[in-house]
Amino acid sequence: METRVAVIGIIVEDENSVNELNNILHDYGNYIIGRMGVPYRSKGINIISLAVDAPQDVISALSGKIGRIKGISAKAAYSSK
């Protein structure tokens, strides 16, 4: 199956939701190339960049599941290759 490279931008505003987020990321671990988290303490949020290589439907499902978690938002940006 053809895969695409994408970055999923994640904003965590509710730290109580981090366990649920980590469980989802664990479930999709085979598709994750890398992850970088940046705490923005003065705003009380965390910013996560998630690089993935997966079929487009898997990326959409992952981004959607993350975005449905209370206090967390997510958007995906796809490579054209």
XYZ file of N, CA, C and O in Angstrom:
324
model
N 0.842 -1.184 0.000
C 0.000 0.000 0.000
C 0.886 1.247 0.000
O 1.889 1.303 0.703
N 0.511 2.233 -0.769
C 1.281 3.467 -0.862
C 1.149 4.285 0.413
O 0.077 4.387 0.990
N 2.281 4.857 0.829
C 2.276 5.676 2.033
C 2.603 7.117 1.681
O 3.120 7.405 0.603
N 2.293 7.993 2.611
C 2.617 9.415 2.479
C 3.318 9.869 3.741
O 3.108 9.321 4.817
N 4.132 10.890 3.565
C 4.799 11.498 4.707
C 3.990 12.721 5.113
O 3.544 13.490 4.257
N 3.782 12.872 6.400
C 2.997 14.002 6.901
C 3.533 14.431 8.258
O 4.250 13.688 8.931
N 3.176 15.639 8.616
C 3.438 16.156 9.955
C 2.090 16.443 10.593
O 1.229 17.077 9.980
N 1.904 15.962 11.791
C 0.688 16.261 12.543
C 1.071 17.231 13.648
O 1.928 16.913 14.483
N 0.499 18.417 13.606
C 0.714 19.411 14.645
C -0.314 19.214 15.740
O -1.508 19.149 15.472
N 0.154 19.094 16.965
C -0.724 18.810 18.101
C -0.530 19.895 19.163
O 0.599 20.207 19.531
N -1.637 20.460 19.633
C -1.613 21.431 20.727
C -2.336 20.799 21.918
O -3.503 20.411 21.808
N -1.629 20.701 23.031
C -2.204 20.129 24.251
C -2.492 21.273 25.214
O -1.575 21.933 25.692
N -3.775 21.504 25.475
C -4.191 22.550 26.411
C -4.634 21.989 27.755
O -4.722 22.725 28.723
N -4.937 20.684 27.804
C -5.382 20.030 29.036
C -4.454 18.860 29.338
O -4.527 17.822 28.688
N -3.570 19.045 30.311
C -2.590 18.009 30.636
C -3.231 16.723 31.140
O -2.601 15.668 31.115
N -4.478 16.774 31.572
C -5.170 15.564 32.014
C -5.456 14.616 30.857
O -5.795 13.460 31.081
N -5.307 15.083 29.623
C -5.580 14.271 28.444
C -4.331 13.620 27.861
O -4.414 12.899 26.875
N -3.179 13.856 28.470
C -1.916 13.360 27.913
C -1.849 11.838 27.897
O -1.333 11.249 26.942
N -2.372 11.169 28.909
C -2.340 9.702 28.917
C -3.104 9.124 27.741
O -2.645 8.169 27.105
N -4.268 9.673 27.461
C -5.058 9.202 26.320
C -4.303 9.448 25.009
O -4.273 8.593 24.124
N -3.674 10.611 24.887
C -2.878 10.913 23.702
C -1.736 9.910 23.553
O -1.523 9.352 22.465
N -1.000 9.661 24.614
C 0.117 8.724 24.550
C -0.330 7.306 24.200
O 0.387 6.586 23.491
N -1.504 6.895 24.668
C -2.034 5.578 24.308
C -2.297 5.487 22.808
O -1.983 4.471 22.178
N -2.863 6.535 22.242
C -3.127 6.550 20.798
C -1.809 6.536 20.026
O -1.655 5.782 19.051
N -0.847 7.356 20.444
C 0.443 7.383 19.758
C 1.138 6.023 19.836
O 1.767 5.587 18.870
N 1.005 5.337 20.955
C 1.569 3.993 21.091
C 0.936 3.036 20.079
O 1.632 2.234 19.450
N -0.384 3.128 19.913
C -1.092 2.256 18.978
C -0.633 2.465 17.537
O -0.682 1.542 16.726
N -0.208 3.671 17.197
C 0.228 4.004 15.832
C 1.749 4.095 15.729
O 2.277 4.638 14.763
N 2.455 3.555 16.702
C 3.910 3.677 16.771
C 4.657 3.197 15.542
O 5.720 3.730 15.215
N 4.132 2.201 14.834
C 4.811 1.686 13.640
C 4.896 2.716 12.527
O 5.737 2.588 11.634
N 4.032 3.711 12.545
C 3.984 4.719 11.489
C 4.741 5.996 11.856
O 4.948 6.854 11.008
N 5.133 6.139 13.108
C 5.743 7.384 13.575
C 7.240 7.385 13.271
O 7.971 6.479 13.672
N 7.671 8.417 12.538
C 9.087 8.596 12.224
C 9.785 9.254 13.410
O 10.884 8.870 13.801
N 9.156 10.274 13.959
C 9.737 10.987 15.090
C 8.743 11.955 15.688
O 7.702 12.244 15.105
N 9.112 12.450 16.854
C 8.205 13.343 17.575
C 9.027 14.348 18.363
O 10.076 14.003 18.898
N 8.544 15.588 18.374
C 9.214 16.635 19.141
C 8.153 17.377 19.944
O 7.139 17.815 19.396
N 8.399 17.510 21.219
C 7.477 18.229 22.083
C 8.129 19.470 22.653
O 9.297 19.438 23.056
N 7.379 20.553 22.680
C 7.874 21.815 23.214
C 6.878 22.345 24.239
O 5.744 22.679 23.880
N 7.272 22.406 25.508
C 6.380 23.021 26.501
C 6.442 24.532 26.378
O 7.526 25.111 26.299
N 5.272 25.150 26.312
C 5.194 26.615 26.257
C 4.596 27.042 27.593
O 3.399 27.283 27.717
N 5.441 27.113 28.596
C 5.000 27.292 29.976
C 4.229 28.593 30.216
O 3.264 28.607 30.964
N 4.648 29.672 29.557
C 3.973 30.946 29.812
C 2.530 30.936 29.316
O 1.701 31.694 29.811
N 2.224 30.086 28.362
C 0.841 29.957 27.877
C 0.129 28.746 28.480
O -1.066 28.551 28.266
N 0.870 27.887 29.166
C 0.271 26.709 29.786
C -0.140 25.642 28.790
O -1.095 24.904 29.046
N 0.580 25.557 27.659
C 0.264 24.552 26.649
C 1.538 23.798 26.273
O 2.645 24.197 26.618
N 1.336 22.701 25.552
C 2.442 21.934 24.980
C 2.188 21.797 23.484
O 1.048 21.580 23.055
N 3.262 21.919 22.705
C 3.180 21.839 21.257
C 3.964 20.603 20.832
O 5.132 20.447 21.201
N 3.328 19.728 20.062
C 3.978 18.494 19.617
C 3.925 18.439 18.092
O 2.877 18.645 17.493
N 5.077 18.140 17.497
C 5.155 17.877 16.062
C 5.411 16.390 15.896
O 6.367 15.853 16.468
N 4.560 15.740 15.122
C 4.644 14.303 14.930
C 4.862 14.022 13.446
O 4.019 14.366 12.622
N 6.007 13.443 13.097
C 6.298 13.079 11.710
C 5.889 11.625 11.502
O 6.267 10.744 12.280
N 5.104 11.381 10.449
C 4.603 10.031 10.179
C 4.790 9.658 8.711
O 4.856 10.522 7.837
N 4.874 8.360 8.467
C 4.903 7.798 7.117
C 3.901 6.656 7.129
O 4.157 5.602 7.721
N 2.745 6.875 6.496
C 1.645 5.915 6.590
C 0.687 6.123 5.415
O 0.728 7.155 4.746
N -0.195 5.148 5.172
C -1.258 5.381 4.190
C -2.100 6.586 4.620
O -2.253 6.855 5.820
N -2.647 7.287 3.652
C -3.385 8.515 3.954
C -4.552 8.263 4.899
O -4.810 9.078 5.787
N -5.237 7.136 4.754
C -6.372 6.873 5.645
C -5.915 6.654 7.090
O -6.619 7.018 8.032
N -4.722 6.115 7.279
C -4.183 5.925 8.632
C -3.824 7.280 9.249
O -4.125 7.539 10.421
N -3.218 8.152 8.444
C -2.873 9.489 8.939
C -4.143 10.249 9.325
O -4.212 10.879 10.377
N -5.153 10.168 8.484
C -6.425 10.848 8.772
C -7.064 10.299 10.038
O -7.577 11.056 10.866
N -7.036 8.970 10.190
C -7.618 8.352 11.385
C -6.864 8.779 12.639
O -7.474 9.120 13.654
N -5.540 8.783 12.568
C -4.726 9.190 13.710
C -4.994 10.638 14.086
O -5.264 10.955 15.246
N -4.962 11.521 13.109
C -5.219 12.939 13.367
C -6.620 13.152 13.927
O -6.810 13.931 14.859
N -7.590 12.436 13.395
C -8.966 12.552 13.886
C -9.127 12.074 15.312
O -9.787 12.719 16.125
N -8.507 10.937 15.631
C -8.593 10.417 17.004
C -7.958 11.384 17.994
O -8.487 11.609 19.075
N -6.819 11.942 17.609
C -6.148 12.895 18.495
C -7.008 14.140 18.678
O -7.186 14.637 19.788
N -7.580 14.633 17.589
C -8.386 15.846 17.635
C -9.671 15.709 18.431
O -10.241 16.708 18.866
N -10.128 14.472 18.643
C -11.356 14.252 19.418
C -11.103 14.172 20.928
O -12.048 14.107 21.708
N -9.842 14.183 21.327
C -9.533 14.154 22.753
C -9.806 15.538 23.342
O -9.400 16.555 22.772
N -10.482 15.562 24.486
C -10.807 16.828 25.146
C -9.524 17.584 25.497
O -8.594 17.027 26.078
N -9.456 18.840 25.100
C -8.318 19.684 25.433
C -7.126 19.552 24.506
O -6.064 20.088 24.788
N -7.312 18.828 23.398
C -6.224 18.637 22.436
C -6.753 18.915 21.035
O -7.860 18.513 20.690
N -5.945 19.618 20.216
C -6.311 19.831 18.817
C -5.169 19.319 17.939
O -4.006 19.297 18.359
N -5.515 18.922 16.713
C -4.516 18.354 15.804
C -4.885 18.682 14.362
O -6.052 18.704 13.998
N -3.855 18.934 13.567
C -4.002 19.176 12.135
C -2.854 18.494 11.415
O -1.720 18.497 11.889
N -3.137 17.916 10.249
C -2.115 17.233 9.470
C -1.750 18.045 8.235
O -2.618 18.659 7.610
N -0.463 18.039 7.899
C 0.044 18.646 6.665
C 0.793 17.544 5.923
O 1.678 16.898 6.496
N 0.426 17.336 4.654
C 0.963 16.231 3.877
C 2.049 16.671 2.911
O 1.964 17.751 2.328
N 3.042 15.790 2.713
C 4.035 15.987 1.671
C 3.387 15.680 0.324
O 2.478 14.849 0.239
N 3.876 16.301 -0.731
C 3.332 15.997 -2.058
C 3.961 14.741 -2.644
O 3.546 14.277 -3.702
N 4.940 14.164 -1.979
C 5.621 12.944 -2.483
C 5.209 11.729 -1.729
O 4.895 11.719 -0.604
